[in-house]
């Protein structure tokens, strides 16, 4: 089973940037869809962005134009570049994948990486 480890979170001021990484223990070449989700305190986990194996991307309306998801299959890593961060982006960010749109999650949800946007 592929394991995923998120990193890159931290404390940043509003308007700042962070780049999150999701490192896989095995190849993600055959994983058609990779996702970033986030969960803020007291809220449900929500989809942030998705990237397909061919490079097509989808974003939540709240982050579109500010966040960019990318994948490097050679490094087995998925990234989330977050710019113009807002306090409402504060959450724990998680990554996961699906081999197809209807398949189960690639792995159980990990520890995630905390992003805190505050002055």
PDB file of C-alpha atoms in Angstrom:
ATOM      1  CA  UNK A   1       0.000   0.000   0.000  1.00  0.00           C
ATOM      2  CA  UNK A   2       1.307   3.423  -0.909  1.00  0.00           C
ATOM      3  CA  UNK A   3       1.851   5.718   2.055  1.00  0.00           C
ATOM      4  CA  UNK A   4       1.555   9.477   1.731  1.00  0.00           C
ATOM      5  CA  UNK A   5       3.314  12.026   3.939  1.00  0.00           C
ATOM      6  CA  UNK A   6       2.369  15.689   3.886  1.00  0.00           C
ATOM      7  CA  UNK A   7       4.806  18.469   4.763  1.00  0.00           C
ATOM      8  CA  UNK A   8       5.453  22.158   4.270  1.00  0.00           C
ATOM      9  CA  UNK A   9       2.853  23.689   6.520  1.00  0.00           C
ATOM     10  CA  UNK A  10       3.510  26.441   9.007  1.00  0.00           C
ATOM     11  CA  UNK A  11       2.547  29.862  10.262  1.00  0.00           C
ATOM     12  CA  UNK A  12       2.286  32.574   7.634  1.00  0.00           C
ATOM     13  CA  UNK A  13       0.922  36.100   7.553  1.00  0.00           C
ATOM     14  CA  UNK A  14      -2.104  36.980   5.431  1.00  0.00           C
ATOM     15  CA  UNK A  15      -1.015  37.510   1.847  1.00  0.00           C
ATOM     16  CA  UNK A  16       1.909  35.146   2.239  1.00  0.00           C
ATOM     17  CA  UNK A  17       2.732  31.909   0.453  1.00  0.00           C
ATOM     18  CA  UNK A  18       3.490  28.307   1.301  1.00  0.00           C
ATOM     19  CA  UNK A  19       4.219  25.223  -0.755  1.00  0.00           C
ATOM     20  CA  UNK A  20       2.948  21.918   0.554  1.00  0.00           C
ATOM     21  CA  UNK A  21       4.412  18.593  -0.498  1.00  0.00           C
ATOM     22  CA  UNK A  22       2.893  15.120  -0.487  1.00  0.00           C
ATOM     23  CA  UNK A  23       5.547  12.437  -0.779  1.00  0.00           C
ATOM     24  CA  UNK A  24       4.481   8.925  -1.737  1.00  0.00           C
ATOM     25  CA  UNK A  25       6.324   5.793  -0.636  1.00  0.00           C
ATOM     26  CA  UNK A  26       5.774   4.264  -4.059  1.00  0.00           C
ATOM     27  CA  UNK A  27       5.055   5.224  -7.621  1.00  0.00           C
ATOM     28  CA  UNK A  28       2.153   7.552  -8.288  1.00  0.00           C
ATOM     29  CA  UNK A  29       2.492   7.161 -12.046  1.00  0.00           C
ATOM     30  CA  UNK A  30      -0.568   4.920 -12.232  1.00  0.00           C
ATOM     31  CA  UNK A  31      -2.606   6.925  -9.735  1.00  0.00           C
ATOM     32  CA  UNK A  32      -4.956   8.792 -12.006  1.00  0.00           C
ATOM     33  CA  UNK A  33      -6.177  11.347  -9.491  1.00  0.00           C
ATOM     34  CA  UNK A  34      -4.319  13.033  -6.651  1.00  0.00           C
ATOM     35  CA  UNK A  35      -6.084  15.345  -4.236  1.00  0.00           C
ATOM     36  CA  UNK A  36      -5.486  17.940  -1.597  1.00  0.00           C
ATOM     37  CA  UNK A  37      -8.154  18.267   1.091  1.00  0.00           C
ATOM     38  CA  UNK A  38      -8.278  20.441   4.186  1.00  0.00           C
ATOM     39  CA  UNK A  39     -10.118  20.435   7.478  1.00  0.00           C
ATOM     40  CA  UNK A  40     -10.559  23.481   9.661  1.00  0.00           C
ATOM     41  CA  UNK A  41     -11.483  23.185  13.352  1.00  0.00           C
ATOM     42  CA  UNK A  42     -15.131  22.303  13.757  1.00  0.00           C
ATOM     43  CA  UNK A  43     -15.653  21.826  10.037  1.00  0.00           C
ATOM     44  CA  UNK A  44     -15.819  18.868   7.696  1.00  0.00           C
ATOM     45  CA  UNK A  45     -12.947  17.926   5.438  1.00  0.00           C
ATOM     46  CA  UNK A  46     -13.294  19.701   2.120  1.00  0.00           C
ATOM     47  CA  UNK A  47     -11.776  19.296  -1.309  1.00  0.00           C
ATOM     48  CA  UNK A  48      -9.159  21.906  -2.178  1.00  0.00           C
ATOM     49  CA  UNK A  49      -7.747  20.687  -5.482  1.00  0.00           C
ATOM     50  CA  UNK A  50      -7.428  17.674  -7.725  1.00  0.00           C
ATOM     51  CA  UNK A  51      -4.956  16.802 -10.450  1.00  0.00           C
ATOM     52  CA  UNK A  52      -5.350  14.060 -13.021  1.00  0.00           C
ATOM     53  CA  UNK A  53      -2.541  12.007 -14.482  1.00  0.00           C
ATOM     54  CA  UNK A  54      -2.775  13.994 -17.694  1.00  0.00           C
ATOM     55  CA  UNK A  55      -2.384  17.242 -15.820  1.00  0.00           C
ATOM     56  CA  UNK A  56      -5.969  18.462 -15.750  1.00  0.00           C
ATOM     57  CA  UNK A  57      -6.733  20.319 -12.547  1.00  0.00           C
ATOM     58  CA  UNK A  58      -9.807  21.278 -10.554  1.00  0.00           C
ATOM     59  CA  UNK A  59     -10.064  23.700  -7.643  1.00  0.00           C
ATOM     60  CA  UNK A  60     -12.528  24.682  -4.990  1.00  0.00           C
ATOM     61  CA  UNK A  61     -13.987  28.103  -5.807  1.00  0.00           C
ATOM     62  CA  UNK A  62     -12.517  29.521  -2.618  1.00  0.00           C
ATOM     63  CA  UNK A  63      -8.926  28.822  -3.721  1.00  0.00           C
ATOM     64  CA  UNK A  64      -9.130  29.140  -7.494  1.00  0.00           C
ATOM     65  CA  UNK A  65      -6.629  31.649  -8.779  1.00  0.00           C
ATOM     66  CA  UNK A  66      -4.574  31.493  -5.567  1.00  0.00           C
ATOM     67  CA  UNK A  67      -3.587  27.822  -5.251  1.00  0.00           C
ATOM     68  CA  UNK A  68      -1.869  25.600  -7.796  1.00  0.00           C
ATOM     69  CA  UNK A  69      -1.693  21.822  -7.620  1.00  0.00           C
ATOM     70  CA  UNK A  70       1.036  19.976  -9.475  1.00  0.00           C
ATOM     71  CA  UNK A  71       2.580  16.531  -9.566  1.00  0.00           C
ATOM     72  CA  UNK A  72       6.043  15.192 -10.267  1.00  0.00           C
ATOM     73  CA  UNK A  73       5.662  11.515 -11.093  1.00  0.00           C
ATOM     74  CA  UNK A  74       9.429  11.048 -11.252  1.00  0.00           C
ATOM     75  CA  UNK A  75       9.699  12.184  -7.626  1.00  0.00           C
ATOM     76  CA  UNK A  76       6.428  10.559  -6.560  1.00  0.00           C
ATOM     77  CA  UNK A  77       5.370  13.876  -5.098  1.00  0.00           C
ATOM     78  CA  UNK A  78       2.345  16.129  -5.350  1.00  0.00           C
ATOM     79  CA  UNK A  79       2.573  19.815  -4.511  1.00  0.00           C
ATOM     80  CA  UNK A  80       0.178  22.558  -3.520  1.00  0.00           C
ATOM     81  CA  UNK A  81       1.464  26.070  -4.078  1.00  0.00           C
ATOM     82  CA  UNK A  82      -0.614  28.455  -1.986  1.00  0.00           C
ATOM     83  CA  UNK A  83      -0.387  32.194  -2.636  1.00  0.00           C
ATOM     84  CA  UNK A  84      -2.302  35.181  -1.271  1.00  0.00           C
ATOM     85  CA  UNK A  85      -3.176  33.194   1.813  1.00  0.00           C
ATOM     86  CA  UNK A  86      -6.133  34.263   3.926  1.00  0.00           C
ATOM     87  CA  UNK A  87      -7.012  33.513   7.554  1.00  0.00           C
ATOM     88  CA  UNK A  88      -9.837  31.290   6.313  1.00  0.00           C
ATOM     89  CA  UNK A  89      -7.244  29.030   4.684  1.00  0.00           C
ATOM     90  CA  UNK A  90      -6.178  27.961   8.169  1.00  0.00           C
ATOM     91  CA  UNK A  91      -6.640  24.192   8.380  1.00  0.00           C
ATOM     92  CA  UNK A  92      -4.896  20.854   8.399  1.00  0.00           C
ATOM     93  CA  UNK A  93      -4.122  19.907   4.811  1.00  0.00           C
ATOM     94  CA  UNK A  94      -4.187  16.302   3.634  1.00  0.00           C
ATOM     95  CA  UNK A  95      -3.376  14.533   0.402  1.00  0.00           C
ATOM     96  CA  UNK A  96      -4.736  11.316  -1.009  1.00  0.00           C
ATOM     97  CA  UNK A  97      -5.348   9.646  -4.323  1.00  0.00           C
ATOM     98  CA  UNK A  98      -7.660   7.427  -6.311  1.00  0.00           C
ATOM     99  CA  UNK A  99      -6.725   5.064  -9.129  1.00  0.00           C
ATOM    100  CA  UNK A 100      -9.949   6.041 -10.841  1.00  0.00           C
ATOM    101  CA  UNK A 101     -12.709   8.541 -10.114  1.00  0.00           C
ATOM    102  CA  UNK A 102     -14.888   5.838  -8.589  1.00  0.00           C
ATOM    103  CA  UNK A 103     -12.288   3.788  -6.740  1.00  0.00           C
ATOM    104  CA  UNK A 104     -11.553   3.804  -3.037  1.00  0.00           C
ATOM    105  CA  UNK A 105      -9.010   6.139  -1.523  1.00  0.00           C
ATOM    106  CA  UNK A 106      -5.430   5.085  -2.075  1.00  0.00           C
ATOM    107  CA  UNK A 107      -4.666   5.042   1.626  1.00  0.00           C
ATOM    108  CA  UNK A 108      -6.080   6.044   4.975  1.00  0.00           C
ATOM    109  CA  UNK A 109      -5.882   9.735   5.822  1.00  0.00           C
ATOM    110  CA  UNK A 110      -2.540  10.671   7.309  1.00  0.00           C
ATOM    111  CA  UNK A 111      -1.498  13.263   9.881  1.00  0.00           C
ATOM    112  CA  UNK A 112      -1.697  16.109   7.422  1.00  0.00           C
ATOM    113  CA  UNK A 113       0.229  19.346   7.710  1.00  0.00           C
ATOM    114  CA  UNK A 114      -1.016  22.351   9.664  1.00  0.00           C
ATOM    115  CA  UNK A 115      -1.347  25.678   7.870  1.00  0.00           C
ATOM    116  CA  UNK A 116      -2.046  28.708  10.025  1.00  0.00           C
ATOM    117  CA  UNK A 117      -2.623  32.103   8.444  1.00  0.00           C
ATOM    118  CA  UNK A 118      -2.501  34.831  11.024  1.00  0.00           C
ATOM    119  CA  UNK A 119      -0.928  38.195  11.688  1.00  0.00           C
TER     120      UNK A 119
END
